Coordinates of C-alpha atoms and ligand atoms in Angstrom, one line a residue:
S215 CA 114.4 105.8 117.1
L216 CA 112.3 104.8 120.4
W217 CA 110.2 107.5 122.2
F218 CA 108.8 106.8 125.6
G219 CA 107.3 108.6 128.5
D220 CA 103.9 110.5 129.2
P221 CA 102.3 110.0 125.5
K222 CA 100.1 113.4 126.1
L223 CA 102.9 115.6 127.1
P224 CA 103.6 118.5 124.5
T225 CA 107.0 119.9 124.2
T226 CA 109.2 122.3 122.1
E227 CA 110.2 119.0 120.2
G228 CA 106.5 117.6 119.9
G229 CA 105.0 114.7 121.7
I230 CA 104.4 110.9 121.2
N231 CA 100.4 111.2 120.5
P232 CA 100.9 113.9 117.6
A233 CA 104.0 111.6 116.3
E234 CA 102.1 108.7 116.2
K235 CA 99.2 110.5 114.7
T236 CA 101.3 111.7 111.9
M237 CA 102.9 108.3 111.5
D238 CA 99.4 107.0 110.9
K239 CA 98.3 109.6 108.5
T240 CA 101.5 109.1 106.4
G241 CA 101.6 105.4 106.5
V242 CA 105.0 105.2 108.4
P243 CA 105.1 101.9 110.6
Y244 CA 105.8 101.9 113.9
S245 CA 105.7 99.4 117.0
N246 CA 103.8 100.5 120.4
L247 CA 105.3 99.6 123.5
N248 CA 104.7 99.4 127.2
K249 CA 107.0 100.0 130.0
T250 CA 108.3 96.4 130.5
Q251 CA 109.1 96.0 126.7
I252 CA 110.8 99.3 126.9
E253 CA 113.0 98.0 129.9
N254 CA 113.4 94.7 128.8
W255 CA 114.3 95.4 125.0
Y256 CA 116.3 98.4 125.3
Q257 CA 117.7 98.5 128.6
F258 CA 116.1 101.3 130.6
K259 CA 115.4 100.6 133.9
N260 CA 113.1 101.9 137.0
L261 CA 110.6 103.7 134.5
P262 CA 107.3 104.5 136.0
D263 CA 104.6 101.7 135.2
D264 CA 102.3 104.2 133.2
Y265 CA 105.3 104.9 130.5
V266 CA 104.5 103.8 127.1
G267 CA 106.4 104.5 123.8
F268 CA 106.9 103.6 120.2
Y269 CA 110.0 102.2 118.2
Q270 CA 110.4 103.2 114.7
K271 CA 112.9 101.2 113.0
D272 CA 114.1 103.8 110.3
G273 CA 114.7 106.8 112.9
G274 CA 117.9 107.5 113.7
A275 CA 120.9 109.9 114.1
I276 CA 122.0 112.0 111.0
N277 CA 125.7 111.7 110.4
L278 CA 126.2 115.6 110.5
P279 CA 130.3 115.4 109.4
E280 CA 129.0 113.7 106.2
T281 CA 126.1 115.7 105.7
L282 CA 128.1 118.9 106.2
K283 CA 130.9 117.5 103.7
T284 CA 128.0 116.8 100.9
F285 CA 126.4 120.3 101.5
Y286 CA 130.0 121.6 101.2
S287 CA 130.9 119.7 98.1
Q288 CA 127.4 120.3 96.2
A289 CA 127.7 124.0 96.9
S290 CA 131.3 124.3 95.5
I291 CA 130.4 122.3 92.6
A292 CA 127.8 124.9 91.9
G293 CA 130.4 127.7 92.3
V294 CA 129.5 128.9 95.8
Q295 CA 132.5 130.3 97.6
M296 CA 132.5 129.8 101.1
L297 CA 134.7 132.1 103.7
E298 CA 135.7 130.9 107.0
N299 CA 136.2 133.3 110.1
T300 CA 134.8 136.3 108.3
P301 CA 132.3 137.9 110.6
V302 CA 129.7 140.4 109.0
L303 CA 130.9 143.9 110.3
D304 CA 128.3 146.1 108.7
I305 CA 125.7 146.0 106.0
K306 CA 124.3 149.5 104.3
K307 CA 122.1 150.1 101.5
E308 CA 123.3 152.4 98.5
N309 CA 121.4 153.2 95.4
G310 CA 119.3 149.9 95.8
K311 CA 122.1 147.5 96.7
Y312 CA 123.6 146.3 99.9
T313 CA 127.2 146.7 100.7
I314 CA 128.6 144.2 103.1
Q315 CA 131.6 144.9 105.2
T316 CA 133.7 142.2 106.5
G317 CA 137.4 143.0 108.1
E318 CA 139.1 142.0 104.8
H319 CA 136.4 142.4 102.3
E320 CA 133.4 144.5 100.9
F321 CA 130.6 142.8 98.8
T322 CA 127.9 144.4 97.0
T323 CA 124.5 142.6 96.3
E324 CA 121.1 142.8 95.8
K325 CA 120.1 139.7 98.1
I326 CA 121.0 138.5 101.3
L327 CA 120.0 135.6 103.4
V328 CA 120.8 135.8 107.1
S329 CA 121.1 132.3 108.8
T330 CA 123.4 133.5 111.7
G331 CA 121.4 131.5 114.2
A332 CA 121.6 132.3 117.9
Y333 CA 123.5 135.4 116.5
V334 CA 120.8 136.7 114.0
N335 CA 120.3 140.1 115.9
D336 CA 123.9 140.7 115.3
I337 CA 122.9 141.2 111.4
T338 CA 119.1 142.1 111.6
K339 CA 120.2 145.3 113.5
Y340 CA 121.7 146.6 110.1
F341 CA 118.0 146.4 109.1
D342 CA 116.7 148.3 112.2
K343 CA 115.1 144.8 113.3
Q344 CA 115.8 142.8 116.4
I345 CA 113.9 139.4 116.8
K346 CA 112.6 138.5 120.3
L347 CA 114.5 135.1 121.1
D348 CA 115.2 133.0 124.1
I349 CA 118.8 131.8 123.5
W350 CA 118.9 128.4 125.1
D351 CA 122.5 127.2 126.2
M352 CA 122.4 123.6 126.7
V353 CA 125.1 120.9 128.0
S354 CA 125.4 117.4 126.5
A355 CA 127.8 114.7 127.4
Y356 CA 129.2 111.1 126.6
F357 CA 129.1 108.1 129.1
E358 CA 131.3 105.1 128.7
K359 CA 129.6 101.5 128.0
T360 CA 130.6 99.0 130.9
N361 CA 129.2 96.4 128.7
P362 CA 130.8 96.6 125.1
N363 CA 127.9 94.3 123.9
I364 CA 125.2 96.5 124.4
D365 CA 124.0 99.5 122.6
Y366 CA 120.9 101.8 122.9
P367 CA 118.7 103.1 120.2
T368 CA 118.2 106.8 119.4
W369 CA 115.8 107.8 122.2
F370 CA 113.8 110.3 123.9
A371 CA 112.0 110.3 127.1
F372 CA 109.1 112.5 127.4
Q373 CA 108.7 113.3 131.2
Q374 CA 106.6 115.7 133.2
P375 CA 108.8 118.5 134.4
N376 CA 110.0 118.7 137.9
D377 CA 110.5 121.6 140.0
E378 CA 114.1 122.4 138.4
N379 CA 113.5 121.8 134.9
S380 CA 111.5 120.2 131.9
N381 CA 112.9 116.6 132.8
L382 CA 113.3 115.6 129.1
Y383 CA 116.4 113.6 128.1
Y384 CA 117.7 112.1 124.8
G385 CA 120.4 109.8 123.6
F386 CA 122.0 108.3 120.8
P387 CA 123.6 104.8 119.9
E388 CA 127.3 104.5 119.8
L389 CA 128.2 106.4 116.6
D390 CA 130.9 105.2 114.0
W391 CA 132.1 109.1 113.9
K392 CA 132.2 109.7 117.5
Y393 CA 133.8 108.3 120.6
K394 CA 134.2 104.4 120.6
N395 CA 132.5 103.0 123.4
Y396 CA 130.7 105.8 124.5
I397 CA 127.2 107.0 123.9
R398 CA 125.8 110.3 124.2
V399 CA 122.9 111.4 126.6
A400 CA 122.0 114.8 127.3
P401 CA 119.2 117.1 128.6
D402 CA 116.6 118.7 126.3
Y403 CA 116.3 121.9 128.5
P404 CA 118.7 124.8 128.9
F405 CA 121.4 125.3 131.8
A406 CA 121.1 129.1 131.0
I407 CA 118.8 131.1 128.8
Y408 CA 120.0 134.6 127.6
D409 CA 118.5 137.4 125.5
S410 CA 121.9 137.8 123.6
P411 CA 124.9 135.5 122.9
S412 CA 127.1 138.1 124.4
E413 CA 125.7 137.0 127.9
R414 CA 127.1 133.4 127.1
K415 CA 128.8 131.7 130.6
K416 CA 130.5 128.4 131.0
P417 CA 128.6 125.6 132.6
T418 CA 129.5 124.0 135.9
S419 CA 129.9 120.4 136.8
E420 CA 126.4 120.9 138.8
D421 CA 124.9 121.5 135.5
F422 CA 125.6 118.0 134.3
K423 CA 124.6 116.4 137.7
E424 CA 121.0 115.8 136.7
T425 CA 121.8 114.1 133.5
E426 CA 124.3 111.8 135.4
E427 CA 121.4 111.1 137.8
W428 CA 119.0 110.1 134.9
V429 CA 121.9 107.6 133.7
K430 CA 122.3 106.1 136.9
N431 CA 118.7 105.6 137.7
H432 CA 117.2 104.7 134.4
M433 CA 120.1 103.3 132.2
T434 CA 122.1 99.9 132.5
D435 CA 125.8 99.1 131.5
L436 CA 126.9 102.8 131.5
D437 CA 129.4 104.6 133.7
S438 CA 127.1 107.7 135.1
N439 CA 130.1 110.0 135.2
A440 CA 129.9 112.3 132.3
K441 CA 132.7 112.8 129.9
F442 CA 133.4 114.8 126.4
K443 CA 131.3 117.6 127.7
S444 CA 130.1 120.2 125.5
T445 CA 127.6 123.3 125.0
C446 CA 125.5 124.3 122.4
M447 CA 123.4 127.3 121.6
L448 CA 120.0 127.6 120.3
G449 CA 117.4 130.4 119.7
L450 CA 113.8 129.8 120.3
P451 CA 110.8 132.1 119.6
K452 CA 109.7 134.1 122.8
N453 CA 106.4 133.8 121.2
K454 CA 105.1 130.5 122.3
N455 CA 102.8 130.3 119.3
K456 CA 106.1 130.1 117.1
L457 CA 108.3 127.0 116.7
L458 CA 110.8 129.3 114.3
Y459 CA 111.2 132.0 111.7
L460 CA 111.7 132.2 108.0
D461 CA 110.6 135.4 106.3
F462 CA 111.5 138.5 104.5
I463 CA 112.7 141.3 107.1
T464 CA 113.1 144.1 104.7
D465 CA 110.0 145.9 102.7
D466 CA 112.2 145.3 99.7
K467 CA 111.8 141.7 99.8
N468 CA 115.5 141.3 99.0
V469 CA 116.4 140.0 102.7
V470 CA 115.5 136.5 104.1
V471 CA 116.0 135.7 107.7
Q472 CA 115.9 132.0 109.0
T473 CA 116.4 131.6 112.4
G474 CA 115.2 129.8 115.8
G475 CA 114.0 126.1 116.3
W476 CA 115.0 122.6 115.9
V477 CA 116.0 122.9 112.4
A478 CA 119.1 120.9 111.3
K479 CA 117.2 118.4 109.9
F480 CA 115.3 121.1 107.6
A481 CA 118.3 122.4 105.9
P482 CA 117.7 121.0 102.7
T483 CA 114.2 122.1 102.4
F484 CA 114.7 125.4 104.2
G485 CA 117.7 126.0 101.7
K486 CA 115.2 125.6 98.9
I487 CA 112.6 127.8 100.6
C488 CA 115.2 130.7 101.1
S489 CA 116.5 130.5 97.5
Q490 CA 112.9 130.5 95.9
L491 CA 112.2 133.7 98.1
L492 CA 115.4 135.3 97.1
I493 CA 115.2 134.6 93.4
N494 CA 111.4 134.4 92.5
G495 CA 110.3 136.5 95.5
R496 CA 108.0 133.7 96.8
T497 CA 107.9 130.0 97.6
D498 CA 105.9 126.9 96.7
Y499 CA 105.7 126.0 100.5
N500 CA 103.4 127.5 103.0
I501 CA 105.4 129.2 105.6
S502 CA 102.8 131.2 107.2
H503 CA 103.4 129.8 110.4
F504 CA 106.9 130.9 110.2
K505 CA 106.1 134.9 109.7
I506 CA 108.1 137.3 111.6
E507 CA 105.2 139.8 112.9
S508 CA 105.5 143.1 114.8
E509 CA 104.9 141.2 118.1
D510 CA 108.0 139.2 117.6
L511 CA 110.1 142.1 117.4
K512 CA 111.9 144.0 120.2
Ligands
FAD114 C1 122.0 120.7 122.0 C2 121.1 120.8 120.7 C3 120.7 119.6 120.1 C4 119.8 119.9 118.9 N1 119.6 118.7 118.5 C5 119.0 118.9 117.1 C6 118.2 117.8 116.6 O1 118.1 117.0 117.2 N2 117.5 118.1 115.5 C7 117.7 119.4 114.9 O2 117.0 119.3 113.5 N3 118.0 120.3 115.4 C8 118.7 120.2 116.6 N4 119.5 121.4 117.2 C9 119.0 122.6 116.7 C10 120.3 122.8 115.4 O3 121.7 122.9 116.2 C11 120.0 124.4 114.7 O4 118.7 124.3 114.4 C12 120.8 124.6 113.6 O5 122.4 124.5 114.0 C13 120.7 125.9 112.9 O6 121.6 125.9 111.6 P1 121.7 127.5 111.5 O7 122.8 127.2 110.3 O8 120.7 128.2 110.9 O9 122.7 128.2 112.4 P2 123.9 127.7 113.2 O10 124.3 126.3 113.2 O11 123.9 128.4 114.6 O12 125.0 128.6 112.5 C14 125.3 129.9 112.4 C15 126.3 130.5 111.7 O13 126.2 131.9 111.6 C16 128.0 132.1 112.0 N5 127.8 133.6 112.5 C17 127.3 134.3 113.6 N6 127.4 135.6 113.6 C18 128.1 136.0 112.5 C19 128.5 137.2 111.8 N7 128.4 138.1 112.3 N8 128.8 137.0 110.4 C20 128.9 136.0 109.8 N9 128.6 134.6 110.4 C21 128.4 134.7 111.7 C22 128.5 131.4 113.0 O14 129.7 131.3 113.1 C23 127.8 129.9 112.3 O15 128.6 129.4 111.8 C24 119.9 121.3 118.4 C25 120.7 122.2 118.9 C26 121.3 122.1 120.3 C27 121.7 123.3 120.9

């Protein structure tokens, strides 16, 4: 994993200096790099002279298809039943229990975990709560290698914002489970921000232009025309002091909500915390900084 750019820049995804501090504290080895090393060893070009960074040899991309298969099989072995295409359409509390309606089914339960991501308020409305989130809609794309012998590491460029956007970009190596001879490069800023996913719109080719420019100006051996384009939504707390939410949402402590943040990587830990909260009413982890407070609600 290669991080480079302005080491002092704070972003919603952290920064170079704090990451180095954490690695120093926890004994994770890494190598410091200057601009020339980043360009010569990892094929970037035309970087500003004052850019520095680090390379951490064990960092990289999570194989999400395999991770999901593992989660699904572990859950199935434990007796969990999963239903696809089954939106929750109503929740009511009767005689101390919750009744959940979907189109075809009705479930009765004491405990609920709400983890509907950007769609969280479609469910929390049944508990008369609405969480203040900015819903980021983000583009990403793949770029064809013009030299099959090169590869990039997993990388993130921490750059000062420009007039249009945060100017942050990231990318991955060619991955076994994705397009052959293509690598992903994406902006770490949204092309649109919504209050609700119902406002979702499609990106235009303009929304990929700045990423194509970044590839053209700063990467070698790639065709700078974006291919295999896609979008993805992410909820981030409007409250800039919060990175994500994980808390009870009802006074009976029977309903837990996790939403917001860059949290795919925390799925196993957050799953454990959520189950501890629902089964024991408390958790061994300090989650005070993920609390949903009155100022976080509409
Ligand atoms: C471009 C992009 C890059 C990212 N990169 C990273 C990264 O590098 N590292 C990282 O850790 N995180 C990353 N994230 C964030 C990560 O994708 C999210 O944190 C993660 O997907 C959240 O998982 P989730 O299961 O809570 O929610 P989601 O993945 O959003 O899933 C929510 C689920 O709820 C379902 N649902 C919605 N409404 C209802 C309803 N009414 N009834 C029933 N089900 C419903 C949906 O169908 C969906 O399956 C990225 C996000 C984006 C957009």
